Amino acid sequence: MAGCPHPNERETPLFSARDYVSGEEFEVLRCGACGLARTTPAPAPERMERYYPAAYYGAASARRFPAVVEALQRALYGARARAVERLAGGTGRVLDVGCGRGFLLDAFRRRGWAVQGTELDDRSAAHAREVLGLQVHTGPAEAWPWREGHFDAVVFWHVLEHLAEPRLALERARRLLRPGGVLMVGVPNFASPEARLAAAGWFHLDVPRHVVHLTPRWLEGALDAAGFDVRRRSFLTPEYDAFSLVQSAENRFGLRHNLLYDVLRGRAAKLLGGAPRAQAAAALALAVPLGLLAAPATALLGLAGRGSSVTLVAVKRA
Ligand SMILES: [Zn+2]
């Protein structure tokens, strides 16, 4: 299949899933040879506006999530930057591919790194550029301006699953890194118990924006093939973990898909229109007891290596 080296391999249909933004239905298929799953049909480039509406990014200056969530996120980003720095042997130049609002790059910058980001287009780069004053390169990866070996660290933070060719992206990262440079990759864990139980209701499935669905085993194999040694593995992503379990459970209970997520998003970042108030209230009320269960449950799953996201930190082989 596309995105893995087995274009002629038989694919197993896993399930179909509806996009909560566009309402369109997609299939999830898995390659029989390597286990990489993908969304089909792949989202057509001319329909991206429909799958990534303006509200997906929110207004550049507005909060997208409650302040407490964004504060937690920033603390966690600082810890991740520190982990990369330790393996890199100090500060240097870092590239965040698909840097989004730019908070992770901001965490690197505060530690003294020279930072660069990339984004799909000017719209998705607006917050990082205008609010944080970061340098963000837009346009296709083929046109990136950096020479080989330019960076000491490259980051794909919940980005690889949006790319149809994740192997090519890892190979490009290797070329951009100096020998001994550090690559950090965080993705949803399609092999997690949460993903398996929730299936089409899984919060992190996010078809068709997620065009591939990665497992730790597949990712470790791809990193090894691309010339990296994996040094650190973490299955704890506290800003996502408990929320993802609560949202996935509510989806399975039959509430409107990702309604809680939408209720919690800032006013300028709403993706769903016209959900009945009673259902929105139910989504919020249910989140309290579910959250009390989900916090310890996801911590235990994460410590057991079964969390719903995985972060790998790898070093480029000399
Ligand atoms: Zn394959």
PDB file of C-alpha atoms and ligand atoms in Angstrom:
ATOM      1  CA  MET A   1       0.000   0.000   0.000  1.00  0.00           C
ATOM      2  CA  ALA A   2       1.027   3.640  -0.293  1.00  0.00           C
ATOM      3  CA  GLY A   3       3.203   4.849   2.569  1.00  0.00           C
ATOM      4  CA  CYS A   4       4.888   1.498   3.103  1.00  0.00           C
ATOM      5  CA  PRO A   5       7.115  -0.559   0.820  1.00  0.00           C
ATOM      6  CA  HIS A   6       4.371  -3.065  -0.075  1.00  0.00           C
ATOM      7  CA  PRO A   7       2.291  -1.516  -2.880  1.00  0.00           C
ATOM      8  CA  ASN A   8       0.998  -4.888  -4.103  1.00  0.00           C
ATOM      9  CA  GLU A   9       0.199  -6.421  -0.733  1.00  0.00           C
ATOM     10  CA  ARG A  10      -3.341  -7.413   0.164  1.00  0.00           C
ATOM     11  CA  GLU A  11      -5.009  -5.002   2.599  1.00  0.00           C
ATOM     12  CA  THR A  12      -7.367  -6.013   5.386  1.00  0.00           C
ATOM     13  CA  PRO A  13     -10.412  -3.765   5.882  1.00  0.00           C
ATOM     14  CA  LEU A  14     -10.652  -2.966   9.610  1.00  0.00           C
ATOM     15  CA  PHE A  15     -13.703  -0.699   9.935  1.00  0.00           C
ATOM     16  CA  SER A  16     -15.336   2.366   8.459  1.00  0.00           C
ATOM     17  CA  ALA A  17     -15.418   5.689  10.273  1.00  0.00           C
ATOM     18  CA  ARG A  18     -17.141   9.010   9.743  1.00  0.00           C
ATOM     19  CA  ASP A  19     -15.348  12.368   9.802  1.00  0.00           C
ATOM     20  CA  TYR A  20     -17.025  14.440  12.532  1.00  0.00           C
ATOM     21  CA  VAL A  21     -16.099  17.644  10.676  1.00  0.00           C
ATOM     22  CA  SER A  22     -17.228  16.924   7.093  1.00  0.00           C
ATOM     23  CA  GLY A  23     -19.644  14.046   7.797  1.00  0.00           C
ATOM     24  CA  GLU A  24     -17.968  11.939   5.078  1.00  0.00           C
ATOM     25  CA  GLU A  25     -17.261   8.242   5.548  1.00  0.00           C
ATOM     26  CA  PHE A  26     -13.851   6.577   5.177  1.00  0.00           C
ATOM     27  CA  GLU A  27     -12.427   3.066   5.469  1.00  0.00           C
ATOM     28  CA  VAL A  28      -9.427   2.044   7.543  1.00  0.00           C
ATOM     29  CA  LEU A  29      -7.330  -0.678   5.873  1.00  0.00           C
ATOM     30  CA  ARG A  30      -4.212  -2.457   7.107  1.00  0.00           C
ATOM     31  CA  CYS A  31      -1.267  -3.654   4.994  1.00  0.00           C
ATOM     32  CA  GLY A  32      -0.906  -7.435   5.284  1.00  0.00           C
ATOM     33  CA  ALA A  33       2.887  -7.278   5.140  1.00  0.00           C
ATOM     34  CA  CYS A  34       3.891  -4.569   7.605  1.00  0.00           C
ATOM     35  CA  GLY A  35       0.800  -3.664   9.598  1.00  0.00           C
ATOM     36  CA  LEU A  36       0.625   0.006   8.601  1.00  0.00           C
ATOM     37  CA  ALA A  37      -3.014   1.108   8.457  1.00  0.00           C
ATOM     38  CA  ARG A  38      -4.308   3.906   6.284  1.00  0.00           C
ATOM     39  CA  THR A  39      -7.411   5.946   5.581  1.00  0.00           C
ATOM     40  CA  THR A  40      -9.093   5.393   2.227  1.00  0.00           C
ATOM     41  CA  PRO A  41      -9.951   7.185   0.075  1.00  0.00           C
ATOM     42  CA  ALA A  42      -7.010   9.438   0.888  1.00  0.00           C
ATOM     43  CA  PRO A  43      -8.279  13.004   1.298  1.00  0.00           C
ATOM     44  CA  ALA A  44      -8.072  14.809  -2.035  1.00  0.00           C
ATOM     45  CA  PRO A  45      -5.866  17.941  -1.961  1.00  0.00           C
ATOM     46  CA  GLU A  46      -8.705  20.085  -3.370  1.00  0.00           C
ATOM     47  CA  ARG A  47     -10.941  19.085  -0.456  1.00  0.00           C
ATOM     48  CA  MET A  48      -8.509  20.047   2.322  1.00  0.00           C
ATOM     49  CA  GLU A  49     -10.475  23.217   3.047  1.00  0.00           C
ATOM     50  CA  ARG A  50     -13.392  20.991   4.021  1.00  0.00           C
ATOM     51  CA  TYR A  51     -11.327  18.772   6.310  1.00  0.00           C
ATOM     52  CA  TYR A  52      -9.249  21.590   7.805  1.00  0.00           C
ATOM     53  CA  PRO A  53     -11.790  24.447   8.106  1.00  0.00           C
ATOM     54  CA  ALA A  54     -10.644  27.839   9.406  1.00  0.00           C
ATOM     55  CA  ALA A  55     -11.998  26.988  12.882  1.00  0.00           C
ATOM     56  CA  TYR A  56      -9.642  23.989  13.047  1.00  0.00           C
ATOM     57  CA  TYR A  57      -6.812  26.498  13.564  1.00  0.00           C
ATOM     58  CA  GLY A  58      -8.914  29.112  15.382  1.00  0.00           C
ATOM     59  CA  ALA A  59      -8.173  32.829  15.243  1.00  0.00           C
ATOM     60  CA  ALA A  60      -4.422  33.458  15.511  1.00  0.00           C
ATOM     61  CA  SER A  61      -4.725  35.473  18.693  1.00  0.00           C
ATOM     62  CA  ALA A  62      -7.407  33.417  20.465  1.00  0.00           C
ATOM     63  CA  ARG A  63      -7.003  30.502  22.870  1.00  0.00           C
ATOM     64  CA  ARG A  64      -8.049  27.192  21.366  1.00  0.00           C
ATOM     65  CA  PHE A  65      -8.392  25.216  24.600  1.00  0.00           C
ATOM     66  CA  PRO A  66      -9.089  26.153  28.246  1.00  0.00           C
ATOM     67  CA  ALA A  67      -6.211  28.065  29.877  1.00  0.00           C
ATOM     68  CA  VAL A  68      -5.396  25.221  32.306  1.00  0.00           C
ATOM     69  CA  VAL A  69      -4.934  22.801  29.376  1.00  0.00           C
ATOM     70  CA  GLU A  70      -2.663  25.206  27.515  1.00  0.00           C
ATOM     71  CA  ALA A  71      -0.619  25.780  30.710  1.00  0.00           C
ATOM     72  CA  LEU A  72      -0.190  22.013  31.199  1.00  0.00           C
ATOM     73  CA  GLN A  73       0.812  21.666  27.561  1.00  0.00           C
ATOM     74  CA  ARG A  74       3.533  24.297  27.932  1.00  0.00           C
ATOM     75  CA  ALA A  75       5.031  22.611  31.003  1.00  0.00           C
ATOM     76  CA  LEU A  76       5.098  19.281  29.184  1.00  0.00           C
ATOM     77  CA  TYR A  77       6.696  20.853  26.100  1.00  0.00           C
ATOM     78  CA  GLY A  78       9.469  22.215  28.325  1.00  0.00           C
ATOM     79  CA  ALA A  79      10.157  18.716  29.646  1.00  0.00           C
ATOM     80  CA  ARG A  80      10.247  17.295  26.100  1.00  0.00           C
ATOM     81  CA  ALA A  81      12.673  19.970  24.915  1.00  0.00           C
ATOM     82  CA  ARG A  82      14.883  19.115  27.898  1.00  0.00           C
ATOM     83  CA  ALA A  83      14.809  15.389  26.988  1.00  0.00           C
ATOM     84  CA  VAL A  84      15.895  16.151  23.407  1.00  0.00           C
ATOM     85  CA  GLU A  85      18.628  18.486  24.667  1.00  0.00           C
ATOM     86  CA  ARG A  86      20.059  15.828  26.953  1.00  0.00           C
ATOM     87  CA  LEU A  87      20.445  13.367  24.071  1.00  0.00           C
ATOM     88  CA  ALA A  88      21.795  16.062  21.723  1.00  0.00           C
ATOM     89  CA  GLY A  89      24.444  17.006  24.282  1.00  0.00           C
ATOM     90  CA  GLY A  90      23.322  20.634  24.531  1.00  0.00           C
ATOM     91  CA  THR A  91      21.364  23.271  22.656  1.00  0.00           C
ATOM     92  CA  GLY A  92      21.620  23.874  18.900  1.00  0.00           C
ATOM     93  CA  ARG A  93      19.324  24.194  15.910  1.00  0.00           C
ATOM     94  CA  VAL A  94      15.904  22.519  15.949  1.00  0.00           C
ATOM     95  CA  LEU A  95      13.274  22.065  13.248  1.00  0.00           C
ATOM     96  CA  ASP A  96       9.663  21.341  14.240  1.00  0.00           C
ATOM     97  CA  VAL A  97       7.901  19.844  11.211  1.00  0.00           C
ATOM     98  CA  GLY A  98       4.234  20.844  11.336  1.00  0.00           C
ATOM     99  CA  CYS A  99       4.833  23.167  14.276  1.00  0.00           C
ATOM    100  CA  GLY A 100       1.164  24.166  14.634  1.00  0.00           C
ATOM    101  CA  ARG A 101       0.679  27.035  17.054  1.00  0.00           C
ATOM    102  CA  GLY A 102       4.393  26.973  17.908  1.00  0.00           C
ATOM    103  CA  PHE A 103       4.328  26.229  21.644  1.00  0.00           C
ATOM    104  CA  LEU A 104       6.865  23.386  21.411  1.00  0.00           C
ATOM    105  CA  LEU A 105       9.285  25.575  19.443  1.00  0.00           C
ATOM    106  CA  ASP A 106       8.742  28.313  21.986  1.00  0.00           C
ATOM    107  CA  ALA A 107       9.812  25.851  24.719  1.00  0.00           C
ATOM    108  CA  PHE A 108      13.034  25.100  22.796  1.00  0.00           C
ATOM    109  CA  ARG A 109      13.663  28.811  22.230  1.00  0.00           C
ATOM    110  CA  ARG A 110      13.342  29.542  25.954  1.00  0.00           C
ATOM    111  CA  ARG A 111      16.108  27.004  26.573  1.00  0.00           C
ATOM    112  CA  GLY A 112      18.402  28.776  24.096  1.00  0.00           C
ATOM    113  CA  TRP A 113      17.805  26.800  20.901  1.00  0.00           C
ATOM    114  CA  ALA A 114      17.712  28.397  17.429  1.00  0.00           C
ATOM    115  CA  VAL A 115      14.274  27.354  16.187  1.00  0.00           C
ATOM    116  CA  GLN A 116      12.580  26.884  12.802  1.00  0.00           C
ATOM    117  CA  GLY A 117       9.158  25.471  12.007  1.00  0.00           C
ATOM    118  CA  THR A 118       7.208  24.320   8.982  1.00  0.00           C
ATOM    119  CA  GLU A 119       3.477  24.389   8.346  1.00  0.00           C
ATOM    120  CA  LEU A 120       1.061  23.565   5.520  1.00  0.00           C
ATOM    121  CA  ASP A 121       0.177  27.141   4.653  1.00  0.00           C
ATOM    122  CA  ASP A 122       0.152  30.704   5.917  1.00  0.00           C
ATOM    123  CA  ARG A 123      -3.171  30.218   7.681  1.00  0.00           C
ATOM    124  CA  SER A 124      -1.937  27.356   9.871  1.00  0.00           C
ATOM    125  CA  ALA A 125       1.331  29.252  10.496  1.00  0.00           C
ATOM    126  CA  ALA A 126      -0.391  32.476  11.625  1.00  0.00           C
ATOM    127  CA  HIS A 127      -0.278  31.925  15.409  1.00  0.00           C
ATOM    128  CA  ALA A 128       3.362  30.809  15.504  1.00  0.00           C
ATOM    129  CA  ARG A 129       4.439  33.745  13.349  1.00  0.00           C
ATOM    130  CA  GLU A 130       2.239  36.567  14.579  1.00  0.00           C
ATOM    131  CA  VAL A 131       1.785  35.763  18.262  1.00  0.00           C
ATOM    132  CA  LEU A 132       5.076  34.019  19.067  1.00  0.00           C
ATOM    133  CA  GLY A 133       7.246  35.674  16.405  1.00  0.00           C
ATOM    134  CA  LEU A 134       8.653  32.358  15.176  1.00  0.00           C
ATOM    135  CA  GLN A 135      10.160  31.649  11.763  1.00  0.00           C
ATOM    136  CA  VAL A 136       7.803  29.236   9.992  1.00  0.00           C
ATOM    137  CA  HIS A 137       8.457  27.955   6.484  1.00  0.00           C
ATOM    138  CA  THR A 138       5.361  27.098   4.438  1.00  0.00           C
ATOM    139  CA  GLY A 139       5.165  25.156   1.200  1.00  0.00           C
ATOM    140  CA  PRO A 140       6.154  21.636   0.126  1.00  0.00           C
ATOM    141  CA  ALA A 141       8.970  19.763   1.853  1.00  0.00           C
ATOM    142  CA  GLU A 142      10.788  19.495  -1.491  1.00  0.00           C
ATOM    143  CA  ALA A 143      11.302  23.269  -1.363  1.00  0.00           C
ATOM    144  CA  TRP A 144      12.681  23.522   2.200  1.00  0.00           C
ATOM    145  CA  PRO A 145      15.817  25.678   2.163  1.00  0.00           C
ATOM    146  CA  TRP A 146      18.054  23.848   4.648  1.00  0.00           C
ATOM    147  CA  ARG A 147      21.200  21.968   3.659  1.00  0.00           C
ATOM    148  CA  GLU A 148      21.965  18.403   4.751  1.00  0.00           C
ATOM    149  CA  GLY A 149      23.100  18.060   8.337  1.00  0.00           C
ATOM    150  CA  HIS A 150      21.902  21.559   9.258  1.00  0.00           C
ATOM    151  CA  PHE A 151      19.923  20.613  12.365  1.00  0.00           C
ATOM    152  CA  ASP A 152      20.844  19.156  15.758  1.00  0.00           C
ATOM    153  CA  ALA A 153      17.248  18.075  16.373  1.00  0.00           C
ATOM    154  CA  VAL A 154      14.082  17.477  14.342  1.00  0.00           C
ATOM    155  CA  VAL A 155      10.617  17.034  15.818  1.00  0.00           C
ATOM    156  CA  PHE A 156       7.434  15.492  14.423  1.00  0.00           C
ATOM    157  CA  TRP A 157       4.902  16.146  17.178  1.00  0.00           C
ATOM    158  CA  HIS A 158       1.617  14.429  16.265  1.00  0.00           C
ATOM    159  CA  VAL A 159       2.315  15.139  12.607  1.00  0.00           C
ATOM    160  CA  LEU A 160       3.534  11.886  11.023  1.00  0.00           C
ATOM    161  CA  GLU A 161       0.000  10.447  10.996  1.00  0.00           C
ATOM    162  CA  HIS A 162      -1.061  13.359   8.762  1.00  0.00           C
ATOM    163  CA  LEU A 163       1.502  12.396   6.080  1.00  0.00           C
ATOM    164  CA  ALA A 164       0.775   9.870   3.325  1.00  0.00           C
ATOM    165  CA  GLU A 165       4.453   8.876   3.147  1.00  0.00           C
ATOM    166  CA  PRO A 166       5.760   8.675   6.721  1.00  0.00           C
ATOM    167  CA  ARG A 167       8.878   6.758   5.664  1.00  0.00           C
ATOM    168  CA  LEU A 168       9.898   9.513   3.274  1.00  0.00           C
ATOM    169  CA  ALA A 169       9.382  12.058   6.049  1.00  0.00           C
ATOM    170  CA  LEU A 170      11.722  10.111   8.373  1.00  0.00           C
ATOM    171  CA  GLU A 171      14.330   9.828   5.621  1.00  0.00           C
ATOM    172  CA  ARG A 172      14.120  13.563   4.983  1.00  0.00           C
ATOM    173  CA  ALA A 173      14.593  14.175   8.715  1.00  0.00           C
ATOM    174  CA  ARG A 174      17.717  12.015   8.708  1.00  0.00           C
ATOM    175  CA  ARG A 175      19.225  14.036   5.862  1.00  0.00           C
ATOM    176  CA  LEU A 176      18.530  17.302   7.671  1.00  0.00           C
ATOM    177  CA  LEU A 177      20.172  16.064  10.885  1.00  0.00           C
ATOM    178  CA  ARG A 178      23.872  16.003  11.695  1.00  0.00           C
ATOM    179  CA  PRO A 179      25.255  12.577  12.729  1.00  0.00           C
ATOM    180  CA  GLY A 180      24.258  12.098  16.366  1.00  0.00           C
ATOM    181  CA  GLY A 181      21.350  14.511  15.893  1.00  0.00           C
ATOM    182  CA  VAL A 182      18.108  13.774  17.712  1.00  0.00           C
ATOM    183  CA  LEU A 183      14.684  12.994  16.262  1.00  0.00           C
ATOM    184  CA  MET A 184      11.575  13.103  18.448  1.00  0.00           C
ATOM    185  CA  VAL A 185       8.387  11.549  17.083  1.00  0.00           C
ATOM    186  CA  GLY A 186       5.031  11.524  18.902  1.00  0.00           C
ATOM    187  CA  VAL A 187       2.019   9.777  17.330  1.00  0.00           C
ATOM    188  CA  PRO A 188      -1.277   8.207  18.396  1.00  0.00           C
ATOM    189  CA  ASN A 189      -0.802   4.509  19.220  1.00  0.00           C
ATOM    190  CA  PHE A 190      -3.062   2.517  16.904  1.00  0.00           C
ATOM    191  CA  ALA A 191      -2.043  -0.697  18.703  1.00  0.00           C
ATOM    192  CA  SER A 192      -3.233   0.588  22.108  1.00  0.00           C
ATOM    193  CA  PRO A 193      -6.144  -1.086  23.951  1.00  0.00           C
ATOM    194  CA  GLU A 194      -8.017   2.226  23.719  1.00  0.00           C
ATOM    195  CA  ALA A 195      -7.688   2.316  19.914  1.00  0.00           C
ATOM    196  CA  ARG A 196      -8.791  -1.305  19.601  1.00  0.00           C
ATOM    197  CA  LEU A 197     -11.790  -0.971  21.887  1.00  0.00           C
ATOM    198  CA  ALA A 198     -12.995   2.349  20.522  1.00  0.00           C
ATOM    199  CA  ALA A 199     -12.283   1.585  16.803  1.00  0.00           C
ATOM    200  CA  ALA A 200     -14.277   4.115  14.746  1.00  0.00           C
ATOM    201  CA  GLY A 201     -15.087   6.003  17.970  1.00  0.00           C
ATOM    202  CA  TRP A 202     -11.438   6.521  18.920  1.00  0.00           C
ATOM    203  CA  PHE A 203     -10.678  10.190  19.548  1.00  0.00           C
ATOM    204  CA  HIS A 204      -7.233   9.935  17.896  1.00  0.00           C
ATOM    205  CA  LEU A 205      -8.508   8.182  14.746  1.00  0.00           C
ATOM    206  CA  ASP A 206      -9.432  11.558  13.240  1.00  0.00           C
ATOM    207  CA  VAL A 207     -10.048  10.443   9.642  1.00  0.00           C
ATOM    208  CA  PRO A 208      -9.326  11.738   7.051  1.00  0.00           C
ATOM    209  CA  ARG A 209      -6.853  14.178   8.640  1.00  0.00           C
ATOM    210  CA  HIS A 210      -4.949  11.146   9.891  1.00  0.00           C
ATOM    211  CA  VAL A 211      -4.086   9.362   6.661  1.00  0.00           C
ATOM    212  CA  VAL A 212      -1.994   6.652   8.310  1.00  0.00           C
ATOM    213  CA  HIS A 213      -2.464   4.940  11.688  1.00  0.00           C
ATOM    214  CA  LEU A 214       0.831   3.996  13.283  1.00  0.00           C
ATOM    215  CA  THR A 215       1.860   1.367  15.799  1.00  0.00           C
ATOM    216  CA  PRO A 216       5.009   1.513  17.971  1.00  0.00           C
ATOM    217  CA  ARG A 217       6.308  -1.620  16.250  1.00  0.00           C
ATOM    218  CA  TRP A 218       5.887  -0.144  12.755  1.00  0.00           C
ATOM    219  CA  LEU A 219       7.439   3.152  13.803  1.00  0.00           C
ATOM    220  CA  GLU A 220      10.458   1.505  15.445  1.00  0.00           C
ATOM    221  CA  GLY A 221      11.037  -0.557  12.288  1.00  0.00           C
ATOM    222  CA  ALA A 222      10.762   2.520  10.077  1.00  0.00           C
ATOM    223  CA  LEU A 223      13.147   4.497  12.325  1.00  0.00           C
ATOM    224  CA  ASP A 224      15.688   1.695  12.247  1.00  0.00           C
ATOM    225  CA  ALA A 225      15.417   1.437   8.449  1.00  0.00           C
ATOM    226  CA  ALA A 226      15.855   5.212   8.152  1.00  0.00           C
ATOM    227  CA  GLY A 227      19.129   5.090  10.126  1.00  0.00           C
ATOM    228  CA  PHE A 228      18.067   5.900  13.683  1.00  0.00           C
ATOM    229  CA  ASP A 229      18.666   4.241  17.057  1.00  0.00           C
ATOM    230  CA  VAL A 230      15.683   4.599  19.375  1.00  0.00           C
ATOM    231  CA  ARG A 231      16.902   5.745  22.811  1.00  0.00           C
ATOM    232  CA  ARG A 232      13.724   6.653  24.690  1.00  0.00           C
ATOM    233  CA  ARG A 233      10.130   5.458  24.608  1.00  0.00           C
ATOM    234  CA  SER A 234       7.224   7.015  26.458  1.00  0.00           C
ATOM    235  CA  PHE A 235       3.575   6.070  26.479  1.00  0.00           C
ATOM    236  CA  LEU A 236       2.553   8.990  28.683  1.00  0.00           C
ATOM    237  CA  THR A 237       1.170  12.112  26.998  1.00  0.00           C
ATOM    238  CA  PRO A 238      -0.756  13.670  29.887  1.00  0.00           C
ATOM    239  CA  GLU A 239      -2.284  16.522  27.871  1.00  0.00           C
ATOM    240  CA  TYR A 240      -4.041  13.941  25.681  1.00  0.00           C
ATOM    241  CA  ASP A 241      -4.312  10.677  27.602  1.00  0.00           C
ATOM    242  CA  ALA A 242      -7.218  11.034  30.024  1.00  0.00           C
ATOM    243  CA  PHE A 243      -9.123  13.305  27.680  1.00  0.00           C
ATOM    244  CA  SER A 244      -8.788  10.850  24.796  1.00  0.00           C
ATOM    245  CA  LEU A 245     -10.169   8.011  26.908  1.00  0.00           C
ATOM    246  CA  VAL A 246     -13.120  10.114  28.107  1.00  0.00           C
ATOM    247  CA  GLN A 247     -13.915  11.367  24.609  1.00  0.00           C
ATOM    248  CA  SER A 248     -13.570   7.892  23.083  1.00  0.00           C
ATOM    249  CA  ALA A 249     -15.922   6.478  25.734  1.00  0.00           C
ATOM    250  CA  GLU A 250     -18.505   9.210  25.111  1.00  0.00           C
ATOM    251  CA  ASN A 251     -18.278   8.526  21.370  1.00  0.00           C
ATOM    252  CA  ARG A 252     -18.933   4.854  22.020  1.00  0.00           C
ATOM    253  CA  PHE A 253     -21.874   5.709  24.289  1.00  0.00           C
ATOM    254  CA  GLY A 254     -23.552   7.306  21.273  1.00  0.00           C
ATOM    255  CA  LEU A 255     -23.136  11.009  22.025  1.00  0.00           C
ATOM    256  CA  ARG A 256     -22.397  13.114  18.982  1.00  0.00           C
ATOM    257  CA  HIS A 257     -18.832  12.312  17.853  1.00  0.00           C
ATOM    258  CA  ASN A 258     -16.230  14.490  19.622  1.00  0.00           C
ATOM    259  CA  LEU A 259     -18.909  16.727  21.102  1.00  0.00           C
ATOM    260  CA  LEU A 260     -17.015  17.190  24.380  1.00  0.00           C
ATOM    261  CA  TYR A 261     -13.899  18.215  22.445  1.00  0.00           C
ATOM    262  CA  ASP A 262     -15.945  20.809  20.588  1.00  0.00           C
ATOM    263  CA  VAL A 263     -17.633  22.110  23.744  1.00  0.00           C
ATOM    264  CA  LEU A 264     -14.192  22.682  25.305  1.00  0.00           C
ATOM    265  CA  ARG A 265     -12.701  24.429  22.279  1.00  0.00           C
ATOM    266  CA  GLY A 266     -12.558  28.236  22.269  1.00  0.00           C
ATOM    267  CA  ARG A 267     -15.432  30.125  20.685  1.00  0.00           C
ATOM    268  CA  ALA A 268     -13.482  30.878  17.485  1.00  0.00           C
ATOM    269  CA  ALA A 269     -12.397  27.247  17.125  1.00  0.00           C
ATOM    270  CA  LYS A 270     -15.733  25.363  17.122  1.00  0.00           C
ATOM    271  CA  LEU A 271     -16.016  22.615  14.523  1.00  0.00           C
ATOM    272  CA  LEU A 272     -19.545  21.356  15.150  1.00  0.00           C
ATOM    273  CA  GLY A 273     -22.593  23.503  14.626  1.00  0.00           C
ATOM    274  CA  GLY A 274     -25.962  23.128  16.291  1.00  0.00           C
ATOM    275  CA  ALA A 275     -25.510  20.328  18.813  1.00  0.00           C
ATOM    276  CA  PRO A 276     -28.548  20.219  21.120  1.00  0.00           C
ATOM    277  CA  ARG A 277     -27.831  21.959  24.452  1.00  0.00           C
ATOM    278  CA  ALA A 278     -28.995  18.932  26.413  1.00  0.00           C
ATOM    279  CA  GLN A 279     -26.473  16.716  24.680  1.00  0.00           C
ATOM    280  CA  ALA A 280     -23.681  19.220  25.260  1.00  0.00           C
ATOM    281  CA  ALA A 281     -24.647  19.326  28.956  1.00  0.00           C
ATOM    282  CA  ALA A 282     -24.641  15.516  29.105  1.00  0.00           C
ATOM    283  CA  ALA A 283     -21.205  15.399  27.488  1.00  0.00           C
ATOM    284  CA  LEU A 284     -19.859  17.756  30.151  1.00  0.00           C
ATOM    285  CA  ALA A 285     -21.606  16.058  33.089  1.00  0.00           C
ATOM    286  CA  LEU A 286     -20.446  12.606  32.028  1.00  0.00           C
ATOM    287  CA  ALA A 287     -16.882  13.857  31.639  1.00  0.00           C
ATOM    288  CA  VAL A 288     -16.528  14.348  35.409  1.00  0.00           C
ATOM    289  CA  PRO A 289     -16.926  10.726  36.590  1.00  0.00           C
ATOM    290  CA  LEU A 290     -15.274   9.406  33.427  1.00  0.00           C
ATOM    291  CA  GLY A 291     -12.327  11.724  33.974  1.00  0.00           C
ATOM    292  CA  LEU A 292     -11.866  10.517  37.550  1.00  0.00           C
ATOM    293  CA  LEU A 293     -11.599   6.969  36.214  1.00  0.00           C
ATOM    294  CA  ALA A 294      -9.571   7.870  33.131  1.00  0.00           C
ATOM    295  CA  ALA A 295      -6.774   9.756  34.918  1.00  0.00           C
ATOM    296  CA  PRO A 296      -5.440   6.782  36.921  1.00  0.00           C
ATOM    297  CA  ALA A 297      -6.348   4.262  34.212  1.00  0.00           C
ATOM    298  CA  THR A 298      -4.370   6.067  31.507  1.00  0.00           C
ATOM    299  CA  ALA A 299      -1.429   6.620  33.871  1.00  0.00           C
ATOM    300  CA  LEU A 300      -1.268   2.854  34.530  1.00  0.00           C
ATOM    301  CA  LEU A 301      -1.689   2.001  30.845  1.00  0.00           C
ATOM    302  CA  GLY A 302       1.040   4.486  29.954  1.00  0.00           C
ATOM    303  CA  LEU A 303       3.463   3.062  32.510  1.00  0.00           C
ATOM    304  CA  ALA A 304       2.696  -0.425  31.164  1.00  0.00           C
ATOM    305  CA  GLY A 305       3.619   0.684  27.622  1.00  0.00           C
ATOM    306  CA  ARG A 306       0.020   0.547  26.397  1.00  0.00           C
ATOM    307  CA  GLY A 307      -0.878   4.256  26.269  1.00  0.00           C
ATOM    308  CA  SER A 308      -2.968   5.762  23.478  1.00  0.00           C
ATOM    309  CA  SER A 309      -0.011   7.862  22.259  1.00  0.00           C
ATOM    310  CA  VAL A 310       3.659   6.977  21.951  1.00  0.00           C
ATOM    311  CA  THR A 311       6.727   9.214  21.885  1.00  0.00           C
ATOM    312  CA  LEU A 312      10.042   7.901  20.577  1.00  0.00           C
ATOM    313  CA  VAL A 313      13.308   9.802  20.811  1.00  0.00           C
ATOM    314  CA  ALA A 314      16.006   8.510  18.457  1.00  0.00           C
ATOM    315  CA  VAL A 315      19.560   9.410  17.467  1.00  0.00           C
ATOM    316  CA  LYS A 316      20.894   9.482  13.915  1.00  0.00           C
ATOM    317  CA  ARG A 317      23.545   6.794  13.412  1.00  0.00           C
ATOM    318  CA  ALA A 318      26.921   8.079  12.281  1.00  0.00           C
TER     319      ALA A 318
HETATM  320 ZN    ZN B   1       3.201  -2.561   4.116  1.00  0.00          ZN
END
